Coordinates of C-alpha atoms and ligand atoms in Angstrom, one line a residue:
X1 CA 121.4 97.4 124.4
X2 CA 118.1 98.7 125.1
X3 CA 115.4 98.4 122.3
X4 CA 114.9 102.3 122.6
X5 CA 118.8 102.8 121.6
X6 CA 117.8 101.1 118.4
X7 CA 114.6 103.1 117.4
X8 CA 112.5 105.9 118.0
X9 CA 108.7 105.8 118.5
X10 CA 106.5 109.0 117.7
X11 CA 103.1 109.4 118.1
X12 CA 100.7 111.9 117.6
X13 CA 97.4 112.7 119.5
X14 CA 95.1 109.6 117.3
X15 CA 96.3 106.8 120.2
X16 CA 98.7 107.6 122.7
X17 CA 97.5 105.3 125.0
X18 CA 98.1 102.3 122.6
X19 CA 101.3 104.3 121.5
X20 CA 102.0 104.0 125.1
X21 CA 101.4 99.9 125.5
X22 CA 103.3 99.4 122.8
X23 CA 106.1 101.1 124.0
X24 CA 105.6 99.5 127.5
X25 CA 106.0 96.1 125.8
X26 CA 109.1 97.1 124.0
X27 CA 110.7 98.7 127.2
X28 CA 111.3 102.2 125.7
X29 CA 109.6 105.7 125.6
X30 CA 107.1 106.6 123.1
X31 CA 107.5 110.6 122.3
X32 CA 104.3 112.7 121.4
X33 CA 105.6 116.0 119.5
X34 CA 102.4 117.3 118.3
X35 CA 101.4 121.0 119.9
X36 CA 99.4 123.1 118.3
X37 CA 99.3 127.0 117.0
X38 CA 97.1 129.4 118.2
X39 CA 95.2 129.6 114.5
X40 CA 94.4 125.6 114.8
X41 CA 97.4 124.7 112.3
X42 CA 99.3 121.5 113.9
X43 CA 103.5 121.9 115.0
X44 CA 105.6 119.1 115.4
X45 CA 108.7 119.2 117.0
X46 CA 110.5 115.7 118.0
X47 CA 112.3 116.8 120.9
X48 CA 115.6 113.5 120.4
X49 CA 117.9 112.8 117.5
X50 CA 116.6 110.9 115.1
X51 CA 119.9 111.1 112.7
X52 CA 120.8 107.6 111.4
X53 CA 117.6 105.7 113.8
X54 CA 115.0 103.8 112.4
X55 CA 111.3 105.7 113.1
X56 CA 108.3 104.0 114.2
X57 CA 105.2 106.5 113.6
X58 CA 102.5 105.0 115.5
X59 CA 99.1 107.2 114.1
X60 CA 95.8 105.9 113.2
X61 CA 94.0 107.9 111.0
X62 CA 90.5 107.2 113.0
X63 CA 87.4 109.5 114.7
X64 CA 86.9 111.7 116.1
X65 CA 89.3 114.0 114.2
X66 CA 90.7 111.7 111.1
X67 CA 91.8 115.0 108.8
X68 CA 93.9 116.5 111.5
X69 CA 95.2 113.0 112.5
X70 CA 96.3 112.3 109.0
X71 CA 98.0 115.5 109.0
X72 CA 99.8 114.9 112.1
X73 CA 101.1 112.0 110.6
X74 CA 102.6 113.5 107.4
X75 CA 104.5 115.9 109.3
X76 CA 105.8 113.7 111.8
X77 CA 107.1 111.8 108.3
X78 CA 108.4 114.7 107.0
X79 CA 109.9 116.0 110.4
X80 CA 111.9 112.1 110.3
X81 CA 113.1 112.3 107.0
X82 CA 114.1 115.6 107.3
X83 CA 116.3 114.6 110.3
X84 CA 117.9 112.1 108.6
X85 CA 116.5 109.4 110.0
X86 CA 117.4 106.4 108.1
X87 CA 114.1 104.0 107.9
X88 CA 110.8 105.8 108.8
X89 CA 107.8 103.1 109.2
X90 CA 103.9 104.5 109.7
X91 CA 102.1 102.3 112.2
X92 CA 98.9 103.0 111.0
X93 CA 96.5 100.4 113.1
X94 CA 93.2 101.9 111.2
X95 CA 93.5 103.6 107.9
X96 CA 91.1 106.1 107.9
X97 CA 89.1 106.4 104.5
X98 CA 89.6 103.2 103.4
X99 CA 86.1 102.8 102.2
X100 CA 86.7 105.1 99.6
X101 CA 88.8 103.0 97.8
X102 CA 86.8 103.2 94.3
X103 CA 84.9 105.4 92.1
X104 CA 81.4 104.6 93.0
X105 CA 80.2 107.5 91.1
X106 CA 80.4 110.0 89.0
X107 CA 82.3 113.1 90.1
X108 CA 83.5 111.6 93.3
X109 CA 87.6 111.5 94.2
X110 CA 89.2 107.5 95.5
X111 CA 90.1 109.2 98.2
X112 CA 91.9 105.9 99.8
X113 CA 94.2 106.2 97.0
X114 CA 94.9 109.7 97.4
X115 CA 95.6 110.0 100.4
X116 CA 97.7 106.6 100.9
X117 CA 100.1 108.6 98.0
X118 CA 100.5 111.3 100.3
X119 CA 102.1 109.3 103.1
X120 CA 104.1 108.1 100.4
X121 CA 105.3 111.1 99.3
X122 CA 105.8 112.2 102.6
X123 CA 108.5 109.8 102.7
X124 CA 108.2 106.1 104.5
X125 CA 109.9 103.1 103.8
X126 CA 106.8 101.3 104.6
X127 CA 103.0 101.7 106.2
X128 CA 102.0 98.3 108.7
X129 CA 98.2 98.4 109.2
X130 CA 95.5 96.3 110.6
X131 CA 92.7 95.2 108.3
X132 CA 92.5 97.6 105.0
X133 CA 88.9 97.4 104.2
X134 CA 89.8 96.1 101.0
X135 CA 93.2 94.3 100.5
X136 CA 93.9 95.3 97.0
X137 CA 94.7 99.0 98.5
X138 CA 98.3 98.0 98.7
X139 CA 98.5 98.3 95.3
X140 CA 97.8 102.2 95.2
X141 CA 101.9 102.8 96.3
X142 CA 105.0 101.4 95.3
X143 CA 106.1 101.0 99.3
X144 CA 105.7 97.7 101.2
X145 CA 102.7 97.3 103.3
X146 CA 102.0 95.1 106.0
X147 CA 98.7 94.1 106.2
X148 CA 98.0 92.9 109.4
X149 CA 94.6 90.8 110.9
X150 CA 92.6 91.2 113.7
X151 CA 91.7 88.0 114.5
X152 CA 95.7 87.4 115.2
X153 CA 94.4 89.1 118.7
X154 CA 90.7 88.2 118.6
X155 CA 90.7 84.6 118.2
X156 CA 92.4 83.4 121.2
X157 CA 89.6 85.1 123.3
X158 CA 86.8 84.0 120.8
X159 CA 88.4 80.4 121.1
X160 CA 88.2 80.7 124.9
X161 CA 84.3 81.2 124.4
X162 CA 84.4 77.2 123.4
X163 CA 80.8 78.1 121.3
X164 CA 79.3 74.7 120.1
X165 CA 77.9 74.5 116.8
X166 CA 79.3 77.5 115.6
X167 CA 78.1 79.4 112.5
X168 CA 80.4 82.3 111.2
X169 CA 78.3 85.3 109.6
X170 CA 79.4 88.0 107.6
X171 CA 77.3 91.2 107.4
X172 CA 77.4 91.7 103.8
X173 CA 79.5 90.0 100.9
X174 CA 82.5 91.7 101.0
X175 CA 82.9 90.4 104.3
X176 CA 82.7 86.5 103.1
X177 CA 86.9 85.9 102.8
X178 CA 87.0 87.1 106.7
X179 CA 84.0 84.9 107.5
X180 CA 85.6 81.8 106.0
X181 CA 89.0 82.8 108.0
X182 CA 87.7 83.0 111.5
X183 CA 85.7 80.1 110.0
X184 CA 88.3 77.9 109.8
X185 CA 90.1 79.7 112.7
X186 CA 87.2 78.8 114.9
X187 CA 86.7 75.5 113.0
X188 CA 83.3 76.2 112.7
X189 CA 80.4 74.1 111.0
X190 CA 79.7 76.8 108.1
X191 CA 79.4 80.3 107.1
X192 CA 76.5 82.8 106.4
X193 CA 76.3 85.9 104.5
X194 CA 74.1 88.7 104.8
X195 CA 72.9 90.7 101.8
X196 CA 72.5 94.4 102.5
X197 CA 72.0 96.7 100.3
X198 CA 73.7 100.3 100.6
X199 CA 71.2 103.6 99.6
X200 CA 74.5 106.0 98.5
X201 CA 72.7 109.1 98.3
X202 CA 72.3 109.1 102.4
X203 CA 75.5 108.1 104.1
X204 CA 76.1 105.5 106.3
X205 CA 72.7 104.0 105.6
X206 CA 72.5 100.4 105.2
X207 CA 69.8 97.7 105.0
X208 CA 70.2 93.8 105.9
X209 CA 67.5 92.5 103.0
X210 CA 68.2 88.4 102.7
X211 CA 70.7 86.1 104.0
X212 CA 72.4 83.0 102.7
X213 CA 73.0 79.7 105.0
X214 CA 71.5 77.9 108.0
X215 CA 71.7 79.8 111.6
X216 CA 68.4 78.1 113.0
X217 CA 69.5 76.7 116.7
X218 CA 72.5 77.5 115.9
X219 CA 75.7 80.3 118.1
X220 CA 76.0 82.7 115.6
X221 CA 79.9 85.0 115.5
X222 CA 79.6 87.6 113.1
X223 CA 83.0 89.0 111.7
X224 CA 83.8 92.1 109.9
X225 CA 86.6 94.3 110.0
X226 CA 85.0 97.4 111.2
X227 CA 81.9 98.9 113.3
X228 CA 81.0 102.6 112.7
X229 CA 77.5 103.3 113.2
X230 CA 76.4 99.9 114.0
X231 CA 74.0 100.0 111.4
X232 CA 75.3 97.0 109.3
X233 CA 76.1 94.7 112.0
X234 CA 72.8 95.4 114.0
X235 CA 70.8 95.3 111.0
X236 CA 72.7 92.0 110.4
X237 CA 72.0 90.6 113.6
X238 CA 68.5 91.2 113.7
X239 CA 67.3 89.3 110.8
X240 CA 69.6 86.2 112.0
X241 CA 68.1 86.3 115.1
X242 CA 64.8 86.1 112.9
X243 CA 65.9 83.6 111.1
X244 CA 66.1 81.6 114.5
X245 CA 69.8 81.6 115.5
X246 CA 69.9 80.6 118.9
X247 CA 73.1 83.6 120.1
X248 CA 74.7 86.0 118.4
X249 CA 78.1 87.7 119.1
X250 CA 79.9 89.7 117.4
X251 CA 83.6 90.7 116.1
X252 CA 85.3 93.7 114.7
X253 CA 89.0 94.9 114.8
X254 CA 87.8 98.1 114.5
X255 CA 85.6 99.6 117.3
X256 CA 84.8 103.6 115.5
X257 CA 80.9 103.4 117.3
X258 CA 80.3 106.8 116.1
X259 CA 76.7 108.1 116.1
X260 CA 74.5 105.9 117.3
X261 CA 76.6 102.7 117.3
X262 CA 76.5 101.7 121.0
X263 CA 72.8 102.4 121.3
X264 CA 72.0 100.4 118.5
X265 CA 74.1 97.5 120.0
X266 CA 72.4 97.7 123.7
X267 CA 69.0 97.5 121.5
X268 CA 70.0 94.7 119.1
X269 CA 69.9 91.0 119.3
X270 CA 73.8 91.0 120.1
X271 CA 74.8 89.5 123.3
X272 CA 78.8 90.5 123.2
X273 CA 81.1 92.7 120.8
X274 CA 84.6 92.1 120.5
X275 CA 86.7 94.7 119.1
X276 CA 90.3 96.0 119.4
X277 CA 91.9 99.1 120.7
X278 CA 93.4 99.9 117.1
X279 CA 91.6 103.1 117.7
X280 CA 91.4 105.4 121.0
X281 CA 89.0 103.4 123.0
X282 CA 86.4 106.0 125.2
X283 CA 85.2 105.8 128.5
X284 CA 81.5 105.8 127.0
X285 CA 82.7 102.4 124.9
X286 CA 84.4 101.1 128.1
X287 CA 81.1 101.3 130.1
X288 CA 79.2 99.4 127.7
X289 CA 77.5 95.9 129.0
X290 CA 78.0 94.5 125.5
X291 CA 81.2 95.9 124.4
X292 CA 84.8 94.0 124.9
X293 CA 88.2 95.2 123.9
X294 CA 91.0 93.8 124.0
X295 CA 94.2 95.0 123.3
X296 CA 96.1 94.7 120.2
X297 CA 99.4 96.5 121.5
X298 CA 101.1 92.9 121.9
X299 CA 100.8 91.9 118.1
X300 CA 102.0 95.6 117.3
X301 CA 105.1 95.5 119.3
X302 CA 105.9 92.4 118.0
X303 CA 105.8 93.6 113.9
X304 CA 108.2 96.4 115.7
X305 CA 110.2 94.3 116.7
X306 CA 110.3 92.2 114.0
X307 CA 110.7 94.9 111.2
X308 CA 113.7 96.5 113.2
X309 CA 115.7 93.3 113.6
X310 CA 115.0 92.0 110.3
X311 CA 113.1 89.2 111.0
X312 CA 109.8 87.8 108.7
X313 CA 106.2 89.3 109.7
X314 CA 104.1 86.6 107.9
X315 CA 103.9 84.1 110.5
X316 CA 101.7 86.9 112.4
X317 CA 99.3 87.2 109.6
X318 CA 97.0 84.7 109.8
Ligands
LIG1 C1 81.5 97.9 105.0 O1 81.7 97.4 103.9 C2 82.3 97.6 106.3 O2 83.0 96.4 106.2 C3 81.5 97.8 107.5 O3 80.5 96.7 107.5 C4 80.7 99.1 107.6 O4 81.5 100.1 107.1 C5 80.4 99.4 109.0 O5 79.7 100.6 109.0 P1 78.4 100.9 109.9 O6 78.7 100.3 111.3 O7 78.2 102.4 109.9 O8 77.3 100.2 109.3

């Protein structure tokens, strides 16, 4: 029997073309029933039966228009459930607002945890993502996550770099558990961490003040699960370079390069960014000298796959 006869795949207008790979990979059809109204509000309508299928939602909630992408994907959830489709699963490759996953503040909302209740609500059996920006997310809900890693679908390229003496660098210290996985991944000689401080009355401002551990002479791969602005990873980079590292790469599963992002990283001391396609990847991004994606549609098929037949996920999270 077909995969498709098994399970339906939806996506809205976030990735289609990763929807699309994926699909490709698992030999069916992926269907996009997002249109909108006249007034801007969003209409789904899934145009096969969905009555007794499992429901594969593939949706990041990423740029350029996270709000609306979000709510594309609560309706497709409530347009499944209300078709009586029997397991419902949100592939949601970047979870938009995951940085929000505290009160930093006074007055402020956690608006990761808010908004990861409303796809509950909405009605999955269970979210897979790439990466949450902070694991203990998972604990907002009472569904399963699956939290998947980039570096399942970066390290085989970074390990085809062969990079002697190899010093793995996280941008700030949140990012030191990644570090020290691609570090051992890579079996590089050591790890460094870069202290930056974050000024949260401006956003998205960040500054790369002192760093921890030995780069002198040395390639230098900086991991960290998302770029954005480029501000931390640039900042990052330049003061490793100044510290006398003798390369510098970089690697993200995330590739948002909103704002200035890209110009920052033709200006900066990085040679090469690897990132994935877990969000829609633009011509602009495609054209850049430095930038490199590759694709992460394999690894998602395959959690697909594995979630419909019943088979165990964790030998893909590494
Ligand atoms: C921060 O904790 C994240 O891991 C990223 O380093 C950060 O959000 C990237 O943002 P930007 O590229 O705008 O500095």
């Amino acid at each position: 029997m077909p995969q498709g006869d098994k399970f339906i795949l939806l996506t809205g207008r976030a990735n289609p073309k990763l929807a699309t790979d994926i699909a490709k990979i698992l030999k069916t059809k992926v269907h996009n029933p997002i249109t909108k109204f006249s007034d801007g509000e969003t209409r789904v309508k899934i145009p096969v039966n969905l009555r007794n299928r499992d429901v594969f939602i593939i949706q990041p909630t990423c740029p350029p228009e996270v709000d609306s992408f979000l709510i594309e994907l609560l309706l497709m959830i409530d347009a499944a459930r209300r078709a009586s489709a029997d397991r419902i699963y949100a592939v949601v490759p970047y979870l938009g607002y995951s940085r929000q996953d505290r009160k930093e503040g006074p007055r402020v909302p956690i608006s990761s945890a808010i908004l990861t209740e409303m796809i509950e609500y909405a009605g999955v059996t269970a979210i897979s993502t790439v990466d949450l920006h902070s694991e203990p997310q998972q604990g907002f809900i009472k569904c399963p996550i699956d939290n998947l890693y980039g570096s399942y679908t970066l390290v085989p390229k970074l390990r085809s770099l062969k990079l002697k003496n190899l010093v793995i660098a996280s941008p700030d210290k949140g990012g030191v558990p990644k570090a020290t996985a691609y570090a051992k991944l890579l079996k590089a000689h050591g790890i460094a961490i870069v202290y930056k401080e974050r000024d949260l009355s401006i956003n998205n401002r960040a500054e790369a003040l002192e760093m921890i551990g030995d780069v002198g002479g040395k390639n230098v791969l900086m991991v960290d699960d998302m770029i954005d602005t480029g501000g931390t990873i640039c900042e990052a980079a330049n003061l490793i370079k100044k510290r006398g590292a003798k390369s510098i790469i970089a690697a993200a599963t995330h590739g948002l390069f909103t704002g200035p992002a890209l110009e920052r990283i033709n200006s900066s001391a990085i040679e090469k960014v690897f990132v994935t396609d877990t969000v829609p990847v633009t011509e602009t991004v495609l054209k850049s000298p430095k930038v490199k994606v590759i694709t992460i549609a394999p690894l998602l098929a395959e959690v697909i796959r594995r979630i419909q037949s019943g088979e165990s996920i964790s030998s893909l999270i590494l």
